[in-house]
mmCIF file of C-alpha atoms in Angstrom:
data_model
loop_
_atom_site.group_PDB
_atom_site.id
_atom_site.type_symbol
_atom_site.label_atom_id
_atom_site.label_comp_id
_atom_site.label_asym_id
_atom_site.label_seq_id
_atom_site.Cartn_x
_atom_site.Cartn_y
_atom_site.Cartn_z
ATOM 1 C CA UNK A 16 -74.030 16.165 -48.147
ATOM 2 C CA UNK A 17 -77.176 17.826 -47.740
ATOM 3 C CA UNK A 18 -76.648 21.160 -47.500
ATOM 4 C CA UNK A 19 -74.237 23.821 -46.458
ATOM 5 C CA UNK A 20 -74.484 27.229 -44.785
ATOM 6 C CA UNK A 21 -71.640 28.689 -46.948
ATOM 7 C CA UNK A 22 -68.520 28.105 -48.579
ATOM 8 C CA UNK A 23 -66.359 27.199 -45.390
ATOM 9 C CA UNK A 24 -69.152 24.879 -44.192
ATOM 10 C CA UNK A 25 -69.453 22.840 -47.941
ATOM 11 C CA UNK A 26 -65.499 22.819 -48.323
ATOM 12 C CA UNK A 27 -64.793 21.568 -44.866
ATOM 13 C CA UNK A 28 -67.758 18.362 -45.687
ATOM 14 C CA UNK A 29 -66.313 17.560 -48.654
ATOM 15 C CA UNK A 30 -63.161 17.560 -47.114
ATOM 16 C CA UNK A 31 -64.392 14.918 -44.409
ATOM 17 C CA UNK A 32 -65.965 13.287 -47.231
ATOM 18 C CA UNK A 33 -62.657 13.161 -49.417
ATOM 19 C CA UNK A 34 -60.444 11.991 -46.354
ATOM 20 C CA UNK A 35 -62.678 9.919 -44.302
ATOM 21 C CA UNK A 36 -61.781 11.320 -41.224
ATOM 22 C CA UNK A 37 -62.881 14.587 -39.546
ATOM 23 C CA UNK A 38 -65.277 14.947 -36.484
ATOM 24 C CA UNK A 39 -68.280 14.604 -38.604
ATOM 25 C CA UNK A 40 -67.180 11.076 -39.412
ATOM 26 C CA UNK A 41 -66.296 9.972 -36.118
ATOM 27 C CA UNK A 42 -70.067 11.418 -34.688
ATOM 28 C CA UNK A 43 -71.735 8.933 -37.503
ATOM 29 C CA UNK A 44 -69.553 6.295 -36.130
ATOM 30 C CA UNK A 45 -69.564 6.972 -32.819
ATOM 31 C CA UNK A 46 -73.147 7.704 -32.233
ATOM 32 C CA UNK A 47 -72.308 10.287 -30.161
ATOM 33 C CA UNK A 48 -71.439 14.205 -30.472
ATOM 34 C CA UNK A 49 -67.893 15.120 -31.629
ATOM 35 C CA UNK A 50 -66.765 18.319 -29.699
ATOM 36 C CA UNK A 51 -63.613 19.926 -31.115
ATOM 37 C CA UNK A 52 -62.722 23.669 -29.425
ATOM 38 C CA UNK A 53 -59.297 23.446 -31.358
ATOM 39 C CA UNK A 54 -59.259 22.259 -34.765
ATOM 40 C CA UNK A 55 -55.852 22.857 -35.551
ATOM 41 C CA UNK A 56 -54.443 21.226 -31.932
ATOM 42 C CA UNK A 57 -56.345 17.561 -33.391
ATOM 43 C CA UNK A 58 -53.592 16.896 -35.975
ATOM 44 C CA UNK A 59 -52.850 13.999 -34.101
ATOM 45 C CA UNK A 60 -55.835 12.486 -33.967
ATOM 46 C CA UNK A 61 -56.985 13.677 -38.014
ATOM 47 C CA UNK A 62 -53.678 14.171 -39.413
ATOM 48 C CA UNK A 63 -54.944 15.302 -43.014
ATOM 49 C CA UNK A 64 -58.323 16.816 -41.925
ATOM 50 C CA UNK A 65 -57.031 19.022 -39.350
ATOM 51 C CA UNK A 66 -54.574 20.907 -41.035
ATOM 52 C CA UNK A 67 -56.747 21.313 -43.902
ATOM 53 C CA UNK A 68 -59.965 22.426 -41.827
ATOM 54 C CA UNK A 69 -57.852 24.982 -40.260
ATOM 55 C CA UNK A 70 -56.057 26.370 -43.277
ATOM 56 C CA UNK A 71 -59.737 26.949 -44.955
ATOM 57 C CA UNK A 72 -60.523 28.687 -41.767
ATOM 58 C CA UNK A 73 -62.428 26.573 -39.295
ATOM 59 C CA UNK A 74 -61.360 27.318 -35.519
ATOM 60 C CA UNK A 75 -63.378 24.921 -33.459
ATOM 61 C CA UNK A 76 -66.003 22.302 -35.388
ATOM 62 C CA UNK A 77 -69.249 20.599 -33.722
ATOM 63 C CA UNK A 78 -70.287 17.332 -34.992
ATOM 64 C CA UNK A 79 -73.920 16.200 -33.895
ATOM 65 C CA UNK A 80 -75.402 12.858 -34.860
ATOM 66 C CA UNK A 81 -78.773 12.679 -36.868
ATOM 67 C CA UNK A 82 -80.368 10.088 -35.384
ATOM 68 C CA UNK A 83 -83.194 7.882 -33.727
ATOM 69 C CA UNK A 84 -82.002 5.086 -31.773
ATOM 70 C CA UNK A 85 -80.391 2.840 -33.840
ATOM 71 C CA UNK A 86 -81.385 5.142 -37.225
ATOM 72 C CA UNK A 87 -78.849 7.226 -38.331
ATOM 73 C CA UNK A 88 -79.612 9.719 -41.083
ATOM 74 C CA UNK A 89 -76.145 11.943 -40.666
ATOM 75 C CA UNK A 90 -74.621 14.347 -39.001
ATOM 76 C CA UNK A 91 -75.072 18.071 -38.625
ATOM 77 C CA UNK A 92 -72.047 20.074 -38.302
ATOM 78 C CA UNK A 93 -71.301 23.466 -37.009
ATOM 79 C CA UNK A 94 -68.238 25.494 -36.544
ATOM 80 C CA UNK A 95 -66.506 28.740 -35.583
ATOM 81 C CA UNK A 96 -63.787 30.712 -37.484
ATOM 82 C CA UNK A 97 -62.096 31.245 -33.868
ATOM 83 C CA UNK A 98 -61.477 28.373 -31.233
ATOM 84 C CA UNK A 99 -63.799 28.280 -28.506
ATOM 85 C CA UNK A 100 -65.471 25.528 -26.436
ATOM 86 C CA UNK A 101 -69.152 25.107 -26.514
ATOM 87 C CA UNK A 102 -71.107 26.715 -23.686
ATOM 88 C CA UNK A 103 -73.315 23.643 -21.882
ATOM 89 C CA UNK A 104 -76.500 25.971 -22.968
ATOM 90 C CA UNK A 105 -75.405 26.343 -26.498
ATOM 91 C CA UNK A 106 -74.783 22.490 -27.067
ATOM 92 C CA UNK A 107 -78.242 22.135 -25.369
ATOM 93 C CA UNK A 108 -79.883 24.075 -28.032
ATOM 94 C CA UNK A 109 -77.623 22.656 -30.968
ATOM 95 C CA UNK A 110 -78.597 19.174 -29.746
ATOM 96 C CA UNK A 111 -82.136 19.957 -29.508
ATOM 97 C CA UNK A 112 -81.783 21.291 -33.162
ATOM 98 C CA UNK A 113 -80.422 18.381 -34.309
ATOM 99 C CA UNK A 114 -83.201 16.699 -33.069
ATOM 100 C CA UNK A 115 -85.491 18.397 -35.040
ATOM 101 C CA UNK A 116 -83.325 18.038 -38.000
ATOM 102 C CA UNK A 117 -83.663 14.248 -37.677
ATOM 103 C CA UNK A 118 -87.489 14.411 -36.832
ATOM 104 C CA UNK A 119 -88.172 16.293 -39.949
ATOM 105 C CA UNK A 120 -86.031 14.081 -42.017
ATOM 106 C CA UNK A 121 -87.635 10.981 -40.625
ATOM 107 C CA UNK A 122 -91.299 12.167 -40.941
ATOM 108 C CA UNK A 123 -92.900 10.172 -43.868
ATOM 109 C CA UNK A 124 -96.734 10.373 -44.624
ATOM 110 C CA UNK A 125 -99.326 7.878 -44.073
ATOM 111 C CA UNK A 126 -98.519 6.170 -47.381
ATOM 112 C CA UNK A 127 -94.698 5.727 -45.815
ATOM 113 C CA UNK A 128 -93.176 8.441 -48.286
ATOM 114 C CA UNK A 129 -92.270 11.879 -47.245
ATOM 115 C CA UNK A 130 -94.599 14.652 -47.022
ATOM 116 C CA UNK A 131 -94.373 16.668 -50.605
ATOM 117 C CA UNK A 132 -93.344 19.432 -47.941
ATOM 118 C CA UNK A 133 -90.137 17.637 -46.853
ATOM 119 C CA UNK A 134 -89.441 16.081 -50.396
ATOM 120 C CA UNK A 135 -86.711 19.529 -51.102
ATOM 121 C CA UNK A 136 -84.851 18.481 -48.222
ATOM 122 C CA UNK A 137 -83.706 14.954 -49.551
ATOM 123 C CA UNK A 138 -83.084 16.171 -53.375
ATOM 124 C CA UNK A 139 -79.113 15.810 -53.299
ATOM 125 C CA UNK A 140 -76.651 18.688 -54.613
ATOM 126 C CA UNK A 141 -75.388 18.160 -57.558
ATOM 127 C CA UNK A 142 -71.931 16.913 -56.176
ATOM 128 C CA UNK A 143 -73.241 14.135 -54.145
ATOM 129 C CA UNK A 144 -75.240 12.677 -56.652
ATOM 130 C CA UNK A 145 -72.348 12.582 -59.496
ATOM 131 C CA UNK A 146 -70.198 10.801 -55.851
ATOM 132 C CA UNK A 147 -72.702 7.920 -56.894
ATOM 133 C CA UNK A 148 -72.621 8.299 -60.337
ATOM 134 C CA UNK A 149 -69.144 8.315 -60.685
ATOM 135 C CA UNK A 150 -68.758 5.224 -58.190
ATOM 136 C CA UNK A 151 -71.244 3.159 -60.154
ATOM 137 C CA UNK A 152 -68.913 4.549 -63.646
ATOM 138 C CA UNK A 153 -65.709 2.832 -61.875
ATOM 139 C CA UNK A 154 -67.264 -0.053 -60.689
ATOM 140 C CA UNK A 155 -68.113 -0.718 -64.323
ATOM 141 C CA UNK A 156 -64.496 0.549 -65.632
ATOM 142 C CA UNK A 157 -62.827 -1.536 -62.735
ATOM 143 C CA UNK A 158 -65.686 -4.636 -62.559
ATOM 144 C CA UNK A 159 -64.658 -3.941 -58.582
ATOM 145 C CA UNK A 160 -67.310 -3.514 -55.975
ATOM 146 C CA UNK A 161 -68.798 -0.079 -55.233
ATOM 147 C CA UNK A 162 -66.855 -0.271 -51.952
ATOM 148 C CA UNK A 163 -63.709 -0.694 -53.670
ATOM 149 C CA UNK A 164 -64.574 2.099 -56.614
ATOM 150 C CA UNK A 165 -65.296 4.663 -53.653
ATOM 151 C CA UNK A 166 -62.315 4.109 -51.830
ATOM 152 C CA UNK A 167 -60.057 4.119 -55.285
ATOM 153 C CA UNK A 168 -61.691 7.438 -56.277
ATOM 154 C CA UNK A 169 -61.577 9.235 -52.843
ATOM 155 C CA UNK A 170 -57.635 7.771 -52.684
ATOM 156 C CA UNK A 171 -56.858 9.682 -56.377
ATOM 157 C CA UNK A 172 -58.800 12.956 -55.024
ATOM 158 C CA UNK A 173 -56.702 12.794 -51.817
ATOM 159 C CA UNK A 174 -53.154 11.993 -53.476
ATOM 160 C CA UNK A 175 -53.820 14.821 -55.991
ATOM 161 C CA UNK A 176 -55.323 17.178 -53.907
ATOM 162 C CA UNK A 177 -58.421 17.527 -54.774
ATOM 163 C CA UNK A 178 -61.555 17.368 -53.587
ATOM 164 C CA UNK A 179 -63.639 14.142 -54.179
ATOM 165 C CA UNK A 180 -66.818 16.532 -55.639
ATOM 166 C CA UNK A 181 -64.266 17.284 -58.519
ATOM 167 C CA UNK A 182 -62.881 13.922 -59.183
ATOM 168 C CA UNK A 183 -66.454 12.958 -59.384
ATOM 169 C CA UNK A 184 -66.999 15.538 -61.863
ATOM 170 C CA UNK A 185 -64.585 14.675 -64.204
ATOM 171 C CA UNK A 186 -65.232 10.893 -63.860
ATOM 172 C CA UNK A 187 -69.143 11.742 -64.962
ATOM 173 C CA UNK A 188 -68.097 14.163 -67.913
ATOM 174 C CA UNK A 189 -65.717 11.550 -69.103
ATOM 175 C CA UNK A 190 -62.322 13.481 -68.630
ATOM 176 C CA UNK A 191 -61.160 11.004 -66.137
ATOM 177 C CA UNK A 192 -61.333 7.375 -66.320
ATOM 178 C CA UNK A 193 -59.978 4.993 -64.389
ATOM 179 C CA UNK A 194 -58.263 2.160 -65.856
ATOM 180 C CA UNK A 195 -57.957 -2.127 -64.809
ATOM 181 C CA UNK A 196 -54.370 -2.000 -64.868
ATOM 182 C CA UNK A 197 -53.141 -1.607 -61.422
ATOM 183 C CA UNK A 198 -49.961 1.178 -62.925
ATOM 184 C CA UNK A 199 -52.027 3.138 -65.288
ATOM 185 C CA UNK A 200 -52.578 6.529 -63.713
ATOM 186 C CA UNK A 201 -56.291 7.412 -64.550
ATOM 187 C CA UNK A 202 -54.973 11.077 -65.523
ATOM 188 C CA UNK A 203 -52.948 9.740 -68.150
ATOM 189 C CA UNK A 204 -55.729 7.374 -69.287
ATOM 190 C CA UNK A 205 -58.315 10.256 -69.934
ATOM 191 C CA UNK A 206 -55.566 12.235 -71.639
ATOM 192 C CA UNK A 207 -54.980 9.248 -74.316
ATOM 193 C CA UNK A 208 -58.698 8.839 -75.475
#
């Protein structure tokens, strides 16, 4: 995650992040944008996102692919607190914004790096970057592949509730480790050292 227009908007990523599902994750896989007037009537199709999107307040979500083609940089997301279908002038305008999102992300300088102008907008939040730290931590605990580390951590942070951010945390400060042995619980691990 890049960045987030408030609370909602950065709980609502990581939970699409944390679950792997969520119209934001179907746009990056689809290519295409992900219209949803009625979060909370998609249970069906995002049985843990939905709920959760809608009990954190999110009415209707917009997902918009970042991209170039074949180059995909992300996904910009939008939502309402209400339910409502988007207005064919008001996609137009969020599309064309996304556009401009992906041309200014994509704009390097004639020695192929971005433009110091554009270098704030790829510094990652704190959160995402410990993601990767914490994935490279459990590859080494598990000797697994970074793959397999990602899935295992998002899989704890969804079976305890939490959000992946946090597991990351934890995992990076050393109060959570996960352990080799498929029954160990990495909770309990952390609390024995």
């Amino acid at each position: 995650m890049l960045c987030a227009s408030d609370d909602v908007a950065e709980h609502v990523e990581w939970m699409q992040i944390t679950l792997g599902e969520g119209p934001g994750v179907d746009a990056v896989a689809s290519g295409g944008p992900v219209i949803v007037p009625d979060v909370a009537a998609r249970s069906a199709r995002w049985p843990a996102f939905a709920p959760e999107a809608a009990s954190a307040g999110v009415g209707a979500l917009y997902a918009l692919p970042l991209e170039v083609g074949a180059i995909r940089v992300g996904v910009l997301d939008l939502y309402r607190d209400e339910p409502a279908q988007m207005e064919p002038d008001d996609l137009t305008d969020a599309l064309v914004v996304a556009d401009l999102i992906t041309a200014i992300l994509l704009t390097v300088g004639r020695t192929g790096r971005l433009t110091d102008a554009l270098g704030p907008w790829w510094d990652q939040p704190l959160g995402t970057r410990e993601v990767h730290q914490a994935t490279g931590m459990i590859v080494a605990q598990l000797e697994v592949t970074a793959h397999e580390a990602y899935v295992r951590m998002q899989a704890f942070a969804y079976a305890r509730g939490r959000m992946l951010s946090e597991v990351a945390h934890a995992v990076v400060n050393r109060t959570l480790r996960f352990s080799p042995d498929p029954g160990a619980d990495p909770e309990e691990v952390a609390a024995q050292q």
